[in-house]
mmCIF file of C-alpha atoms in Angstrom:
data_model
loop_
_atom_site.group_PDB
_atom_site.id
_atom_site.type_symbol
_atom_site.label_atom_id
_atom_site.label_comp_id
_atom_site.label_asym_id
_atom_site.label_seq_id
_atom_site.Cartn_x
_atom_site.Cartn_y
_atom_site.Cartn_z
ATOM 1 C CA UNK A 146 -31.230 10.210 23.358
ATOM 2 C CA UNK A 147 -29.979 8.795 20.365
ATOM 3 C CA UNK A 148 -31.853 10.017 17.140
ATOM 4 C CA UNK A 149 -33.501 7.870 14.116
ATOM 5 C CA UNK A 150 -30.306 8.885 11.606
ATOM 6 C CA UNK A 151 -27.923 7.750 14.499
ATOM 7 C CA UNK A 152 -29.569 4.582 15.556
ATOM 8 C CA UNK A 153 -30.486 3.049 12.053
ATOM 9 C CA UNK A 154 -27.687 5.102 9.456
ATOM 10 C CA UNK A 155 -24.632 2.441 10.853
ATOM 11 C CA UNK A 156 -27.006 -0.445 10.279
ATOM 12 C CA UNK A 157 -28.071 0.260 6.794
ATOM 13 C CA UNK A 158 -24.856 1.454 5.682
ATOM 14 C CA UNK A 159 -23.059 -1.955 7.113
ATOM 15 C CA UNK A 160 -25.908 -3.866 4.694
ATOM 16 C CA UNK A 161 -24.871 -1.665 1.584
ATOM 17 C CA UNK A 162 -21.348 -2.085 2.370
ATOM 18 C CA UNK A 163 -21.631 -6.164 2.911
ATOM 19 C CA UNK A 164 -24.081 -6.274 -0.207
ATOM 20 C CA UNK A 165 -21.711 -4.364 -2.406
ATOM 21 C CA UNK A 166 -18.428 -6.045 -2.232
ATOM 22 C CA UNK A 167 -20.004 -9.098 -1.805
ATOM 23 C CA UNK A 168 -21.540 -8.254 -5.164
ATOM 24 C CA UNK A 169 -17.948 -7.805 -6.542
ATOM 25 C CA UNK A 170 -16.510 -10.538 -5.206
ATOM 26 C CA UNK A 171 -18.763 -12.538 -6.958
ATOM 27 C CA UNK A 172 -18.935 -10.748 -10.450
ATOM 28 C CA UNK A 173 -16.427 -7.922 -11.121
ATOM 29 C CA UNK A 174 -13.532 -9.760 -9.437
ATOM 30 C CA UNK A 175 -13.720 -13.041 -12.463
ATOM 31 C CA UNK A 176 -12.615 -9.737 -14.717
ATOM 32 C CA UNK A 177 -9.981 -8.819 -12.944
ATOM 33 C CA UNK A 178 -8.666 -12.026 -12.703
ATOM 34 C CA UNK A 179 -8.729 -11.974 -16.684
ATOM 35 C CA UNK A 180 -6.554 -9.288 -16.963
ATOM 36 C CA UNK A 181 -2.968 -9.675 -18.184
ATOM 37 C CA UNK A 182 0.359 -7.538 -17.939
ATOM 38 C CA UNK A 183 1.166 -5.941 -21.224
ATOM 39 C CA UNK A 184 4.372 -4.603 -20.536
ATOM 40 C CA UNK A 185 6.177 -4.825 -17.266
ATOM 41 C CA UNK A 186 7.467 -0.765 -16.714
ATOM 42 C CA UNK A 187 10.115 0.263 -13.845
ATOM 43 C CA UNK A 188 8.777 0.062 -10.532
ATOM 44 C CA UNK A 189 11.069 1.823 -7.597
ATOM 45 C CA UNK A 190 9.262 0.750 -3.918
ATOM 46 C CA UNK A 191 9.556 2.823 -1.672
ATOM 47 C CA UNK A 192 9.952 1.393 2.703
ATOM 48 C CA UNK A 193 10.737 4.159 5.028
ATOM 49 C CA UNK A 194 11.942 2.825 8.385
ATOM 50 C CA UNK A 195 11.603 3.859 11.881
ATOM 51 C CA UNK A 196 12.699 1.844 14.504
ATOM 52 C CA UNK A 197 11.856 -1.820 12.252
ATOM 53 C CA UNK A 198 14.123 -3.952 13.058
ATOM 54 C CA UNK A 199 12.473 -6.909 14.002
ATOM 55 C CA UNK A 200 10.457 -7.485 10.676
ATOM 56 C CA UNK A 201 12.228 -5.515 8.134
ATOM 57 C CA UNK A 202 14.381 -8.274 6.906
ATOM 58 C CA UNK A 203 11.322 -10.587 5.800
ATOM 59 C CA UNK A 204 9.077 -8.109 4.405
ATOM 60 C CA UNK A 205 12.097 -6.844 2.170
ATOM 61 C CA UNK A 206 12.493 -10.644 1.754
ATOM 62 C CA UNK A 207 9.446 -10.500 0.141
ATOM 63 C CA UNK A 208 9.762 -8.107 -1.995
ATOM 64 C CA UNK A 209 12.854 -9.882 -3.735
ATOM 65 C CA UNK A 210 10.563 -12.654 -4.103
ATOM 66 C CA UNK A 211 7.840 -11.154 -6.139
ATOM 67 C CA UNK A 212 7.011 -12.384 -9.629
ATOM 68 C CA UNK A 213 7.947 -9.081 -11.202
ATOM 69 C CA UNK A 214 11.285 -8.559 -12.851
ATOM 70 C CA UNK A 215 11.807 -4.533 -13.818
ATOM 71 C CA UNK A 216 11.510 -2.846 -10.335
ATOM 72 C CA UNK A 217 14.699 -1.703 -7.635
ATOM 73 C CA UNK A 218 13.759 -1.071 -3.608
ATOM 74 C CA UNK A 219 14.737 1.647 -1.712
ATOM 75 C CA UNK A 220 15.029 1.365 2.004
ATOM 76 C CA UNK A 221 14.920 4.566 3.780
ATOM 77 C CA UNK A 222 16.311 4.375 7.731
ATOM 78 C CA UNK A 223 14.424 7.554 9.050
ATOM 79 C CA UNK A 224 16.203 7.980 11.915
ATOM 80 C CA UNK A 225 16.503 4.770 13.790
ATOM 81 C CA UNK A 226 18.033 4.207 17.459
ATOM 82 C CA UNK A 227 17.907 0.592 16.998
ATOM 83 C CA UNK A 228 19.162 -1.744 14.550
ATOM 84 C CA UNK A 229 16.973 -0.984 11.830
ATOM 85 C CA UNK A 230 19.827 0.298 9.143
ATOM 86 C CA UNK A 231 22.087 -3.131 9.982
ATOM 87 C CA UNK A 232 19.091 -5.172 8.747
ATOM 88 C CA UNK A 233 19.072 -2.705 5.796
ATOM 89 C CA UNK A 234 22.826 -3.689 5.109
ATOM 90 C CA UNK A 235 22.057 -7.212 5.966
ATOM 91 C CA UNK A 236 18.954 -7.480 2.912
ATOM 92 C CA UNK A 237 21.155 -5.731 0.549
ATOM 93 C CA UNK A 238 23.610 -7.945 1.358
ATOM 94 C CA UNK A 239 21.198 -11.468 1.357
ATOM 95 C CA UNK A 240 19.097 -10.807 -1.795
ATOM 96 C CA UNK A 241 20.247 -10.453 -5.793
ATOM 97 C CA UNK A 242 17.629 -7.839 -6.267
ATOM 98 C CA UNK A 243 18.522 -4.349 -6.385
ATOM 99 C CA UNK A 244 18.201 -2.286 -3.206
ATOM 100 C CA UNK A 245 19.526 1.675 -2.615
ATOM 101 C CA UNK A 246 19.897 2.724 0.766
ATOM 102 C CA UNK A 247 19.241 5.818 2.173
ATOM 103 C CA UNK A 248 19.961 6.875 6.147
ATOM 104 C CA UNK A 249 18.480 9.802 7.952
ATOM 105 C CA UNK A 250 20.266 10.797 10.977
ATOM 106 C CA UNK A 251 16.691 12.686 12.251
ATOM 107 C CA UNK A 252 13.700 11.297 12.251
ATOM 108 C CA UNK A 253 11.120 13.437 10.544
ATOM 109 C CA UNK A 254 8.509 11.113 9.497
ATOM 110 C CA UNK A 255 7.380 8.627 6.858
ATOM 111 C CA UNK A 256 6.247 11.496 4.770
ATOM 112 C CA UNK A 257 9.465 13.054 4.829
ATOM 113 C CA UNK A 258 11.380 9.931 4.389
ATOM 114 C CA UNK A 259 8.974 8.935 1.197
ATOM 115 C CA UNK A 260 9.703 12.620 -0.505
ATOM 116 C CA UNK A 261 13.564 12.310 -0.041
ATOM 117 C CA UNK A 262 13.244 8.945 -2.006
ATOM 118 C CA UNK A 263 10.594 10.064 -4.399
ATOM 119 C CA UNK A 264 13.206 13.229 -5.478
ATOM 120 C CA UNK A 265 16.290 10.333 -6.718
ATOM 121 C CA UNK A 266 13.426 8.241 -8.653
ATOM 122 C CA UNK A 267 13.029 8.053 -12.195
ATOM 123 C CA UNK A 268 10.799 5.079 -12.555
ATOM 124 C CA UNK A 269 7.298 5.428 -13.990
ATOM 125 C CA UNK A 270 5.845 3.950 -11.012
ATOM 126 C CA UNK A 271 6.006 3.638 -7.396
ATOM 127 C CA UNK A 272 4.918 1.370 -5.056
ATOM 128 C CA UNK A 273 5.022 2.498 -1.340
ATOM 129 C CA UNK A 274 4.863 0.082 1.579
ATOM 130 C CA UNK A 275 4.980 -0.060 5.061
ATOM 131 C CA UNK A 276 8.482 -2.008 7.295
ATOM 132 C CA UNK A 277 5.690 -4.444 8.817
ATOM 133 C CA UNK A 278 4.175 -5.862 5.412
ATOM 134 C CA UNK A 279 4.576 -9.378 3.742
ATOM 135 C CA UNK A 280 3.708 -8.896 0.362
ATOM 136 C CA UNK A 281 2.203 -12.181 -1.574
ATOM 137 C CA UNK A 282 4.194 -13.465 -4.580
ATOM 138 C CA UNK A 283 1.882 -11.978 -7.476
ATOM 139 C CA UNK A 284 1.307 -8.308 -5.394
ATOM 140 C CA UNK A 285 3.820 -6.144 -7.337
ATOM 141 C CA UNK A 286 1.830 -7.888 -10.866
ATOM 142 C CA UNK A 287 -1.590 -7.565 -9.924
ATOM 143 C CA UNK A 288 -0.990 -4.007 -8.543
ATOM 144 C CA UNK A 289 0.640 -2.961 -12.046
ATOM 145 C CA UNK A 290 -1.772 -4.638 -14.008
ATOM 146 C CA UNK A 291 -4.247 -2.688 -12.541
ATOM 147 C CA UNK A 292 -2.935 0.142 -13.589
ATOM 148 C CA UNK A 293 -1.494 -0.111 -16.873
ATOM 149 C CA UNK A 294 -3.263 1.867 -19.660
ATOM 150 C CA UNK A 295 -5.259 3.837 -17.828
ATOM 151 C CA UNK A 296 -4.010 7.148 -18.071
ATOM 152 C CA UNK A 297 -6.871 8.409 -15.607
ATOM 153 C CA UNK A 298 -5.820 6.100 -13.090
ATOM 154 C CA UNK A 299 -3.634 7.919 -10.916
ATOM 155 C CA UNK A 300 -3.368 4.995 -8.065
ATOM 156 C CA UNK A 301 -4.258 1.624 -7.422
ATOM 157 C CA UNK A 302 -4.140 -0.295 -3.464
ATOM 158 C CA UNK A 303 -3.693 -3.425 -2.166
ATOM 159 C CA UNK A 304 -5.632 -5.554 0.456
ATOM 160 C CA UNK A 305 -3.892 -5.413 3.809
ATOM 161 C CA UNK A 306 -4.738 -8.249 6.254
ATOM 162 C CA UNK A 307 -3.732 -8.834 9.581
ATOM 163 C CA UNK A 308 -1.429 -12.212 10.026
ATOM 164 C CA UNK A 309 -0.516 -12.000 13.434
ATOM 165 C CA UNK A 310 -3.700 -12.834 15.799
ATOM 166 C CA UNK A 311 -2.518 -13.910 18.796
ATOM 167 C CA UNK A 312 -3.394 -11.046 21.058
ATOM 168 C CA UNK A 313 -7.021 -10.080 21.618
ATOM 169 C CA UNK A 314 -6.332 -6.494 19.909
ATOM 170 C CA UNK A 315 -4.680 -8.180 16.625
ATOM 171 C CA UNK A 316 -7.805 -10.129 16.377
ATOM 172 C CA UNK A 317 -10.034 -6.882 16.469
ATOM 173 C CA UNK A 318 -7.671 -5.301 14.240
ATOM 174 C CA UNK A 319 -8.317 -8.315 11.933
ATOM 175 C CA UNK A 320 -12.004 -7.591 11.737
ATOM 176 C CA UNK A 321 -11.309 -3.950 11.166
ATOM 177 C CA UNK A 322 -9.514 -4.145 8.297
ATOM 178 C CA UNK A 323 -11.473 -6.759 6.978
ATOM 179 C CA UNK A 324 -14.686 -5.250 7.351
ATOM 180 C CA UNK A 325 -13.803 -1.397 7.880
ATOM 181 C CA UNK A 326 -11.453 -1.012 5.026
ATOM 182 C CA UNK A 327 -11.873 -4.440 3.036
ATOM 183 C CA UNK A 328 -15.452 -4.419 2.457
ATOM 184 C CA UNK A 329 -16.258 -0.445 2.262
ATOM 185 C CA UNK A 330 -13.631 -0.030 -0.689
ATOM 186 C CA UNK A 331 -14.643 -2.806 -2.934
ATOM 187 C CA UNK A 332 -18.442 -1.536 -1.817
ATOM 188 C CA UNK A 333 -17.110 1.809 -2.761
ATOM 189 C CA UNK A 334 -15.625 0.755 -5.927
ATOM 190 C CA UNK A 335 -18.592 -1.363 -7.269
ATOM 191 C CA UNK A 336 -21.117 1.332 -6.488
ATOM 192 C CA UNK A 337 -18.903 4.702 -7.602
ATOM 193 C CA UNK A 338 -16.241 3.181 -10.069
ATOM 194 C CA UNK A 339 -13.289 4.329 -7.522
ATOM 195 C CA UNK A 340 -12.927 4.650 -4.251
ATOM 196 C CA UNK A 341 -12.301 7.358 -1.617
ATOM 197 C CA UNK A 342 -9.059 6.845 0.167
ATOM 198 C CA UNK A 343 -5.871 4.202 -0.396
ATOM 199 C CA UNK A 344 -3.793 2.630 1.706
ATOM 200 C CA UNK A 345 -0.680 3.563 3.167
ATOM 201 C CA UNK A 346 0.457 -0.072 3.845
ATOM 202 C CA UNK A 347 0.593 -0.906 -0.071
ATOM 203 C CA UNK A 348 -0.375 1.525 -2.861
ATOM 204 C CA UNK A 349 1.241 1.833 -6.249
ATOM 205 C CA UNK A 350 1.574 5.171 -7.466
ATOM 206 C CA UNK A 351 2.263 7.326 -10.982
ATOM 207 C CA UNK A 352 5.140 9.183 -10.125
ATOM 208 C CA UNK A 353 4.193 11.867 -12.319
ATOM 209 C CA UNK A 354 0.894 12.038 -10.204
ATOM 210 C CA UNK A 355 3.001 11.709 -6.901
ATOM 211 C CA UNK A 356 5.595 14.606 -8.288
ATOM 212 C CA UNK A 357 2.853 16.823 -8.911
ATOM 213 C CA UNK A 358 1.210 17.081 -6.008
ATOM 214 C CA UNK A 359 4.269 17.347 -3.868
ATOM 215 C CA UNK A 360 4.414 20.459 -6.102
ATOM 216 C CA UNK A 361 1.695 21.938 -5.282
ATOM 217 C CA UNK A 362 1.617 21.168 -1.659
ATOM 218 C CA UNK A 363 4.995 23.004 -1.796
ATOM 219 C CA UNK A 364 3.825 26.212 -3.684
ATOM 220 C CA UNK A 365 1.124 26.431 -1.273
ATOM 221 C CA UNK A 366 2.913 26.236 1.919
ATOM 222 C CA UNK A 367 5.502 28.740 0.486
ATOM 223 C CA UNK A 368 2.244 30.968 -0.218
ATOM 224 C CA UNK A 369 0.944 30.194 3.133
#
């Protein structure tokens, strides 16, 4: 049978998380509105590819379009069989903003694809996001702004939201992110100051941050 803990822990948790970032909705979010870019530093974003050819094209679209002037893309084809690195061409081709290509003949996977492009970079930041995303107009500025001057701020994310809900499961997948990962990390961040985990479909990065840990990870697989 189902104890106490099990039965009642989902229910009261769901109130703090609703309560909490409704809280900061309301209050803390009028704050962050109020904040303003001081500088606008180099930006390199980061797309590995596999197999994206039928949306690649607008979400780099997107990106050109962003209200943010000092930032480059770099498009990373990890091992495609479809027509993935022709769109690439195409985009470089379409847009005036500045987009580096880089094709992997295997595919070894997004982690892989984001270290080969992280090891090239020399920006202070980085902004990794997924083939499938449509970035709004002000994401790239908000995301920076964020960030900017605080030197123990290591990584800032963005609010993914499902557009497409045609399909039963992209309607469910709607309410999970909205109330799974939406509402638990601005409950998370009103209550601790930070919150536990960031998304991989848009989070900017310190590249110092991001350097350093592939370090480490390295050292300690060589160990292990």
């Amino acid at each position: 049978m189902i104890g106490i803990f099990e039965l009642y822990y989902p229910i009261f948790m769901s109130f703090v998380w609703i309560l909490g970032s409704s809280y900061l909705a309301l209050r803390k979010e009028k704050n962050i509105q109020k904040e303003k870019l001081l500088a606008e530093p180099a930006v390199d974003v980061f797309m590995a590819c596999h197999n994206e050819e039928q949306l690649l094209y607008q979400s780099v679209k997107s990106l050109c379009q962003q209200n943010y002037k000092n930032f480059r893309i770099v498009l990373v084809d990890d091992g495609s069989d479809d027509q993935t690195f022709k769109q690439m061409v195409l985009a470089k081709r379409d847009f005036k903003q500045q987009i580096e290509l880089i094709k992997l003949n295997v595919n070894q996977g997004k982690a892989h694809a984001l270290n080969m492009a992280l090891k090239a970079s020399t920006a202070e930041f980085i902004l990794c996001v997924d083939a499938d995303s449509i970035l709004e107009k002000g994401a790239l500025r908000r995301l920076v702004t964020g960030i900017q001057g605080k030197a123990d701020l290591v990584a800032v994310t963005g609010r993914p939201m499902v557009l497409n809900k045609t399909k039963l499961i992209a309607k469910l997948q709607f309410i999970e992110y909205f109330f799974n990962i939406d509402c638990i990390k601005r409950a998370q961040y009103f209550f601790c100051g930070l919150i536990l985990t960031v998304s991989g479909v848009l989070t900017l990065y310190r590249t110092e941050a991001l350097r350093t840990c592939l370090e480490s990870f390295q050292e300690y697989s060589q160990e292990g």
